[in-house]
Short mmCIF file of C-alpha atoms in Angstrom, two decimals:
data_model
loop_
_atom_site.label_atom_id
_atom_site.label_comp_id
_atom_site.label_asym_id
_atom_site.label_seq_id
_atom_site.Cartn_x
_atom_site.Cartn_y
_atom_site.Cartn_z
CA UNK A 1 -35.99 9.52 -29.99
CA UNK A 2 -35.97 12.58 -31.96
CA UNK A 3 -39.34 13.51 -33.17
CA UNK A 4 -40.74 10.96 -30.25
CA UNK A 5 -39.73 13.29 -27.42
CA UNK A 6 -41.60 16.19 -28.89
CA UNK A 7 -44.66 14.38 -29.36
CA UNK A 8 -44.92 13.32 -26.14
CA UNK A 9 -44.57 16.86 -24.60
CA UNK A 10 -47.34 17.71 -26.92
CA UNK A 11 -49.39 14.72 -26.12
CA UNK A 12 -48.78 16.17 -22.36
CA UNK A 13 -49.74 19.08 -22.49
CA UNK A 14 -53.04 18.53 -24.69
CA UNK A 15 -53.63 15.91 -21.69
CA UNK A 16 -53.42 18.31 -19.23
CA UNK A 17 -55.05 21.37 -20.57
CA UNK A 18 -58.36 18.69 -21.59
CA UNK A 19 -58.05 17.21 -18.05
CA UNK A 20 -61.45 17.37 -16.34
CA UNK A 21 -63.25 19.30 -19.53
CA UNK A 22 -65.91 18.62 -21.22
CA UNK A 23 -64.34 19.36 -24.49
CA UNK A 24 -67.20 20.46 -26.69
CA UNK A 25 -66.80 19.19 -30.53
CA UNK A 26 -66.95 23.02 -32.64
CA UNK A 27 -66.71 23.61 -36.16
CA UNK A 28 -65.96 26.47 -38.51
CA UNK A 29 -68.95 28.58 -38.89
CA UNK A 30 -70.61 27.71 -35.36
CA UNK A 31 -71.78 30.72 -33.33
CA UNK A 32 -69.59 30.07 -29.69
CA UNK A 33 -69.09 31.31 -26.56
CA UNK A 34 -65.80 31.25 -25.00
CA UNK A 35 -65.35 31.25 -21.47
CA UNK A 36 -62.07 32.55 -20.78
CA UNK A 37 -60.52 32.98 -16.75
CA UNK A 38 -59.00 36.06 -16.26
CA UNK A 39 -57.05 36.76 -13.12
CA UNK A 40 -57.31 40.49 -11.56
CA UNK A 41 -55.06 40.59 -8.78
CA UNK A 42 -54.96 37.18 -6.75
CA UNK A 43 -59.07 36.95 -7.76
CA UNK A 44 -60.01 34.36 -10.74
CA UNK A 45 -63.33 35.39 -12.50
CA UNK A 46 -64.44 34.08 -15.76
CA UNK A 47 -65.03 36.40 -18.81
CA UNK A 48 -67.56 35.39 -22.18
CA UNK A 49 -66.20 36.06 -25.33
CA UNK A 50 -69.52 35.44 -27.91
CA UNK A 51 -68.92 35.11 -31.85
CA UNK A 52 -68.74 33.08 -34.94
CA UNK A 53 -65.87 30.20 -35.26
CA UNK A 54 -64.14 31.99 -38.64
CA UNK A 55 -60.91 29.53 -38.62
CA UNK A 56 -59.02 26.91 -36.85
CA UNK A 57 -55.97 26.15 -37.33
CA UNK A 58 -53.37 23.41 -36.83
CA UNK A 59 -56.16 20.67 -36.23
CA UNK A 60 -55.44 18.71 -33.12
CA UNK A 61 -51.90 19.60 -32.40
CA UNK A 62 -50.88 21.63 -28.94
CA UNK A 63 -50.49 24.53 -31.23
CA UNK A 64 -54.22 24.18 -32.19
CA UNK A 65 -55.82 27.84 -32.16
CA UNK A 66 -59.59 28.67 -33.76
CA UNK A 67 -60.46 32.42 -34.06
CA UNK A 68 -63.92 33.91 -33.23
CA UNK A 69 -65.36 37.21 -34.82
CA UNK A 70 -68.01 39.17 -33.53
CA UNK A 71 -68.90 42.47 -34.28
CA UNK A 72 -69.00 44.78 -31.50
CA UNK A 73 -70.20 48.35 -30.88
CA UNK A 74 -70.24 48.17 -35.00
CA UNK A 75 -66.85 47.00 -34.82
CA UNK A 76 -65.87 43.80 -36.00
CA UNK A 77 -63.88 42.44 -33.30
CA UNK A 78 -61.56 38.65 -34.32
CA UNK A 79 -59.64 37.04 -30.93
CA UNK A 80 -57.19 34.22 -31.33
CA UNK A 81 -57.25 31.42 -28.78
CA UNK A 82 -55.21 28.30 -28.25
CA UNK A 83 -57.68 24.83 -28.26
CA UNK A 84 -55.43 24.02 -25.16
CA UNK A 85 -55.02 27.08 -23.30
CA UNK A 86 -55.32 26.24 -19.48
CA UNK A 87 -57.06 29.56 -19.48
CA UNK A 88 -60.00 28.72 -21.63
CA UNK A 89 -63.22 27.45 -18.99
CA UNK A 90 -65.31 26.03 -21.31
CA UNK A 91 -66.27 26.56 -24.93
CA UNK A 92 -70.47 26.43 -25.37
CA UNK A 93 -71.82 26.04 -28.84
CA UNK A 94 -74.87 28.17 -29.38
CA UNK A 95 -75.43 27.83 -32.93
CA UNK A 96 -74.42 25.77 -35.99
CA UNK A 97 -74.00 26.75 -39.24
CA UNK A 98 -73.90 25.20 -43.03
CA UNK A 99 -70.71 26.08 -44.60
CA UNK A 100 -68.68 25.47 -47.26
CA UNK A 101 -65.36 26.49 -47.11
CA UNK A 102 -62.92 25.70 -44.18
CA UNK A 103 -61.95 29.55 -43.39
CA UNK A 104 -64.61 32.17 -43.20
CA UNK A 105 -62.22 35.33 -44.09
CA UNK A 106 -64.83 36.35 -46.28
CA UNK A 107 -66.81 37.42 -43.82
CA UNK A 108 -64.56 39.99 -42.61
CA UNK A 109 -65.63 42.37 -45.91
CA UNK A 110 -69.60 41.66 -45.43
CA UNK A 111 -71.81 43.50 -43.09
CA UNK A 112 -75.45 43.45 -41.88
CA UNK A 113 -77.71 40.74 -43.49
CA UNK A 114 -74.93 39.66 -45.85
CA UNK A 115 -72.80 38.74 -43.28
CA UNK A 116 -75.67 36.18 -41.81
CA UNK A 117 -74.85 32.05 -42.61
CA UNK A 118 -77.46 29.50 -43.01
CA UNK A 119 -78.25 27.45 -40.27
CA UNK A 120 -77.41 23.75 -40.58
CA UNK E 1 -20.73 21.07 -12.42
CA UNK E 2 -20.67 23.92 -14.77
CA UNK E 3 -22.47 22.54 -17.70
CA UNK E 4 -23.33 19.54 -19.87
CA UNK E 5 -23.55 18.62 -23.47
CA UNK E 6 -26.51 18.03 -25.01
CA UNK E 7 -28.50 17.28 -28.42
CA UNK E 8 -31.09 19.90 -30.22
CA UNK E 9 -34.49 18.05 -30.36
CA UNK E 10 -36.34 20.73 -31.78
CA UNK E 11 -39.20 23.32 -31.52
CA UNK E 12 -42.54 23.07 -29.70
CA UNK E 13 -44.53 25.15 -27.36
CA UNK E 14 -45.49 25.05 -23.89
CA UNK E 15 -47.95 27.07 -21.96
CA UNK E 16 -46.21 28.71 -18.43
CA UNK E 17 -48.13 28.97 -15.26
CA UNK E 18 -49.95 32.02 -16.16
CA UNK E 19 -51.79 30.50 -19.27
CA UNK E 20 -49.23 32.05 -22.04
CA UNK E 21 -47.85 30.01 -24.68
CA UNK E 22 -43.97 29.65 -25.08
CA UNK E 23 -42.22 28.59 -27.62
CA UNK E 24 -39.14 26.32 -26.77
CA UNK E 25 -36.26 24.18 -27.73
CA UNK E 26 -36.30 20.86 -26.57
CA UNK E 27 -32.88 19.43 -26.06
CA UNK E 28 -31.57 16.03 -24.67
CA UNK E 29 -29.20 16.56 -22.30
CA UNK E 30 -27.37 14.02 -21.48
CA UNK E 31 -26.61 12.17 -19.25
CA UNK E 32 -22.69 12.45 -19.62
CA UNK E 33 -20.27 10.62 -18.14
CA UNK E 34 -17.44 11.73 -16.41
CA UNK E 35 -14.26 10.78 -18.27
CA UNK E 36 -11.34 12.04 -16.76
CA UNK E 37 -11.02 14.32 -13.80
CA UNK E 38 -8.42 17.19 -13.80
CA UNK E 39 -6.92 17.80 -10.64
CA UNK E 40 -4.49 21.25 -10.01
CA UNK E 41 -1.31 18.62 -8.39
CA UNK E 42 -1.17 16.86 -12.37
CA UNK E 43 -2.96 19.40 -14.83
CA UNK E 44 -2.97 22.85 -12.90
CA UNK E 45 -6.85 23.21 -12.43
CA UNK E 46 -9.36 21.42 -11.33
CA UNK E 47 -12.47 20.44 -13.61
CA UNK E 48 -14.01 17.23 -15.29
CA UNK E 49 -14.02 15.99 -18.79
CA UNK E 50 -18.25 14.67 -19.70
CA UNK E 51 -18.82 12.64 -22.78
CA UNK E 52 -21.71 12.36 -24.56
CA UNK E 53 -23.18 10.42 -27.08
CA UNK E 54 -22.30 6.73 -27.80
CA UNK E 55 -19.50 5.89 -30.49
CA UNK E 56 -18.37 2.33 -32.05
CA UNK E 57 -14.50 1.74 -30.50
CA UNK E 58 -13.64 0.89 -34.79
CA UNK E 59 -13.96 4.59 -35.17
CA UNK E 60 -11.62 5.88 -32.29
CA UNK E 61 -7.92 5.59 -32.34
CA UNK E 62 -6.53 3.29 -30.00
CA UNK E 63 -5.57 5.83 -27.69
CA UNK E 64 -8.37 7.06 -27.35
CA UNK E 65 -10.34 3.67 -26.79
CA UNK E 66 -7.94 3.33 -23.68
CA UNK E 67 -8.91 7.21 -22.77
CA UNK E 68 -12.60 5.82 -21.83
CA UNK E 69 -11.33 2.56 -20.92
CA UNK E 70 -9.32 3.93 -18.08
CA UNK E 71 -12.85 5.37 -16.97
CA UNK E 72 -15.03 2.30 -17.61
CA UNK E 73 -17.06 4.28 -19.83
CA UNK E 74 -19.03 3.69 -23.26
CA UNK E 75 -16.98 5.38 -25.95
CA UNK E 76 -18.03 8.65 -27.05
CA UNK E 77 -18.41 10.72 -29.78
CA UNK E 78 -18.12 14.11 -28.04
CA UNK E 79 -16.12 15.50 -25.07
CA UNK E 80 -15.99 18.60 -23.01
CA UNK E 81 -14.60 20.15 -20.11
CA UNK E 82 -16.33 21.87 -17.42
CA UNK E 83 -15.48 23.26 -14.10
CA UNK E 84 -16.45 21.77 -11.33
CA UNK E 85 -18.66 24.10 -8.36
CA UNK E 86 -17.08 24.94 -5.17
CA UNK E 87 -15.92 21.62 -3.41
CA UNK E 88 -17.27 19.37 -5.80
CA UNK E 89 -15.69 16.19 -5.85
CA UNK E 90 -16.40 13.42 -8.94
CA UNK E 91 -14.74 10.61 -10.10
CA UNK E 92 -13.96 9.00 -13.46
CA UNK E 93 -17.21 7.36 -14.22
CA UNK E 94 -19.80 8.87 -12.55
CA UNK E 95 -23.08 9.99 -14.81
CA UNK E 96 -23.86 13.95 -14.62
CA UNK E 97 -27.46 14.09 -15.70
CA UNK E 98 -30.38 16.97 -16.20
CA UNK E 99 -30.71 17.03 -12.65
CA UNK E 100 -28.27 19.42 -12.41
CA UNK E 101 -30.26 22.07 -14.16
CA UNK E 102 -32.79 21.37 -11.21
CA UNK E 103 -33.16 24.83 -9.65
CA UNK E 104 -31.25 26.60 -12.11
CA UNK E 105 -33.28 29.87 -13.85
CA UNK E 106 -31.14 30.91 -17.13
CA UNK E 107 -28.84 29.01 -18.95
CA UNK E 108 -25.75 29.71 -21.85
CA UNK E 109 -26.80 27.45 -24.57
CA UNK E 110 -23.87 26.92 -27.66
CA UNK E 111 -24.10 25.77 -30.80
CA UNK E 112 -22.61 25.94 -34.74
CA UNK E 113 -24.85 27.51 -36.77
CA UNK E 114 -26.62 25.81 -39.89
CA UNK E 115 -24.12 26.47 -42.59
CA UNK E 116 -25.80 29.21 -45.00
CA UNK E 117 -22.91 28.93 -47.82
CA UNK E 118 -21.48 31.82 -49.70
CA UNK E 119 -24.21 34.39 -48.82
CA UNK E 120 -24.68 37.60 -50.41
CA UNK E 121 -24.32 41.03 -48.48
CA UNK E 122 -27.93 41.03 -47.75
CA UNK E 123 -28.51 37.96 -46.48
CA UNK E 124 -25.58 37.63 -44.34
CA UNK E 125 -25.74 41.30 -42.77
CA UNK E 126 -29.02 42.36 -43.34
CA UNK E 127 -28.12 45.21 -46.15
CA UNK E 128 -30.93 46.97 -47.57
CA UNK E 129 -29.35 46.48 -51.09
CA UNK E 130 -30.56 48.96 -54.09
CA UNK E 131 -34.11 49.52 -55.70
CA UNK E 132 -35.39 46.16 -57.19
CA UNK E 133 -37.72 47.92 -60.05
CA UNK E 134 -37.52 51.40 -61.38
CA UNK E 135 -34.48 50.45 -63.55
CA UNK E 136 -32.20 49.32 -60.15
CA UNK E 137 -28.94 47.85 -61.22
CA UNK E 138 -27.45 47.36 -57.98
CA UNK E 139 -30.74 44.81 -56.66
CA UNK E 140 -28.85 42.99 -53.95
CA UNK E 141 -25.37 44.51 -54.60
CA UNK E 142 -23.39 45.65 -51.40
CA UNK E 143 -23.50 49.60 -52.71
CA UNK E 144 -20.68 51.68 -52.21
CA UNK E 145 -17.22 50.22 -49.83
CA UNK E 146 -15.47 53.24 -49.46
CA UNK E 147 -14.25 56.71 -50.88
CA UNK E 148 -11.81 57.31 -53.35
CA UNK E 149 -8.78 59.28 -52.31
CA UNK E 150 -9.40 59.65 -48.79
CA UNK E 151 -8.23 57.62 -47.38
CA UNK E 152 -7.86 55.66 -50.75
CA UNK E 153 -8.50 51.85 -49.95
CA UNK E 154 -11.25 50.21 -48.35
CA UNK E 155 -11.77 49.93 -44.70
CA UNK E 156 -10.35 46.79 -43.09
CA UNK E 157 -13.10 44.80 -41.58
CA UNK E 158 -15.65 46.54 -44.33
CA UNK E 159 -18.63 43.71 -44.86
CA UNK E 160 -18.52 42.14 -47.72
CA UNK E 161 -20.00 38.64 -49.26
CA UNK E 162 -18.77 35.68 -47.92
CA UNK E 163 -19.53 32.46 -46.03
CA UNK E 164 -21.79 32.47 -43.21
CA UNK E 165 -22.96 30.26 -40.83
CA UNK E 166 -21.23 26.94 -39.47
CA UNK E 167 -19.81 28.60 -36.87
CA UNK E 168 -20.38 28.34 -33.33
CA UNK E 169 -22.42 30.86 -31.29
CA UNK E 170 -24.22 30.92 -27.49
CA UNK E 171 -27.25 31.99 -26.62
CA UNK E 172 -27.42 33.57 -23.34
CA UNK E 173 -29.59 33.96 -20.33
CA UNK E 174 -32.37 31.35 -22.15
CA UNK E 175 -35.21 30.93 -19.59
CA UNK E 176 -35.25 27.04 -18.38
CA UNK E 177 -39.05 26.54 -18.90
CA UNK E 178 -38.51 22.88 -17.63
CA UNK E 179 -36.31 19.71 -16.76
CA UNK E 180 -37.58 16.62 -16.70
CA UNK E 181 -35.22 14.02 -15.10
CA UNK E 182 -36.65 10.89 -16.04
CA UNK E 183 -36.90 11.55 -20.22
CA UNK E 184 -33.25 13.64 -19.59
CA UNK E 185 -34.88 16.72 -21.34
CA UNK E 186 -33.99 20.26 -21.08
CA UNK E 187 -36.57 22.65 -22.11
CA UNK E 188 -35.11 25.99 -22.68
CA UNK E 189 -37.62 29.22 -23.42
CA UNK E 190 -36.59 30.72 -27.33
CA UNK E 191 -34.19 29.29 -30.17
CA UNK E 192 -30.66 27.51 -29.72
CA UNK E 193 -27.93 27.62 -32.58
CA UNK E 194 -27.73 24.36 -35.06
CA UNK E 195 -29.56 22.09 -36.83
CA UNK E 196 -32.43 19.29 -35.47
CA UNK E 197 -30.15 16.66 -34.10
CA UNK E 198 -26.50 19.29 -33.04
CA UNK E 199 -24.65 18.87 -30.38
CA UNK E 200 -25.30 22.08 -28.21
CA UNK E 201 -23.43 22.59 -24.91
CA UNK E 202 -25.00 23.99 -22.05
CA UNK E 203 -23.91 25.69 -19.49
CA UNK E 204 -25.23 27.74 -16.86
CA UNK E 205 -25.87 31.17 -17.30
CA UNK E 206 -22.56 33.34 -16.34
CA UNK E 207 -23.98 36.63 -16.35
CA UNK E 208 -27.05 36.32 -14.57
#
């Protein structure tokens, strides 16, 4: 009963927040774009959020989260978001990547070409 | 009814109706059943006695098999009292269930603590303790309890080492995220005191 109740509010709410996606399949080290819908006021638009995959975490569990970096204005720029969040649109993969190693922190202390991975 | 007793489930997260994640205790409340009703005319106030959680009759006294008995209830482990709403009437027998919690914002949720043992000043009140390096004798060491001849003993109440936890505490004014009737869950926004598997009570919230 225990350990079966909370997996089955976790298997709920991973049902609902995939419900009527097209869940693209993402890896570490793919270049993504994240649609994310942001409410202003009582209006709903949707907002891109463009980068590389550097981690995800947890796997498959409701707590699943994968962070994107991008560098922005010369700034690099790293945004957490939950697999399941009702508030992510759609996740678009624009580029894949060859990598070797499951978290791409390195990244965060290379700039310019260095920072570039090799396309799978 | 005022409350209902309930068992700690555990941790997960849930995200609210404006996309944000919350992290909440999931606890299986009930459903209780009434065991004995307290009326003002015998006892002197009015409110009803829930039971919880299924026991064998080999492990109750005899007089206290009979106490359920009289009821026609299961035997239980626990039992509580809780007073009843404004012109509430139940009888001996009848099932209180989540349900109750249906409408209900905040809730009092108590618990004992997980037993921490004989715990050291720092653990157990949060001390800063002395230097750990630069030749720091007193590392976790409670520091100074007092002066010396004013007023010449130590203060009464001063903290000191000693046991902590394994007693019981409330959380107040938790958010109820959710109740779901039908798997008699309670999911309530934050932590509750106790272990994976303690008996919490909950009531509802008195001071909100």
């Amino acid at each position: 009963m225990i350990a079966k109740a909370i997996d089955k509010i976790n298997a709920e709410q991973v049902a609902k927040a995939d419900a009527g996606k097209t869940a693209p399949e993402f890896k570490v080290g793919d270049n993504v774009k994240v649609f994310v819908k942001i409410k202003e006021g009582d209006k709903e638009r949707v907002q891109a959020f463009a980068g590389t995959v550097i981690a995800r975490d947890n796997k498959n569990g409701n707590s699943a989260t994968f962070t994107v970096r991008r560098i922005s204005f010369g700034v690099g720029v790293e945004k957490v978001f939950p697999v399941h969040s009702p508030y992510i649109d759609r996740v678009e993969v624009e580029r894949s990547a060859k990598v070797r190693r499951a978290k791409l922190y390195y990244l965060r202390k290379l700039t310019g070409k260095k920072a570039r991975l090799r396309e799978a | 009814m005022e409350g209902l007793i309930g068992r700690k489930v555990g941790m997960t997260q849930v995200f609210d109706d404006q996309g944000r994640r919350i992290a909440v205790t999931v606890i299986e409340a009930g459903p209780c059943p009434v065991v004995q009703v307290k009326v003002p005319e015998t006892d002197g106030y009015s409110a009803a006695q829930l039971g919880f959680d299924e026991q064998k009759p080999s492990r109750l006294s005899k007089a206290q098999v009979k106490h359920f008995e009289k009821a026609g209830v299961k035997p239980c482990k626990v039992t509580k009292e809780f007073a009843l709403d404004e012109g509430e009437a139940v009888k001996a027998g009848d099932a209180v269930t989540v349900g109750m919690f249906d409408g209900v914002k905040y809730v009092d949720v108590s618990g004992i603590t997980k037993g921490r043992g004989f715990a050291g000043v720092v653990r157990r009140y949060g001390m800063a303790g002395g230097p750990m390096t630069h030749g720091g004798h007193s590392k976790r060491r409670i520091g100074s309890i007092g002066a010396r001849d004013l007023p010449g003993w130590v203060e009464k109440g001063k903290r000191m080492p000693g046991h902590m936890g394994n007693v019981n505490r409330k959380g107040r004014n938790l958010t109820v995220v959710q109740v779901r009737g039908e798997d008699n869950l309670l999911l309530v926004a934050g932590s509750v005191p106790g272990p994976k598997g303690g008996v919490v009570i909950i009531r509802k919230a008195l001071k909100k």
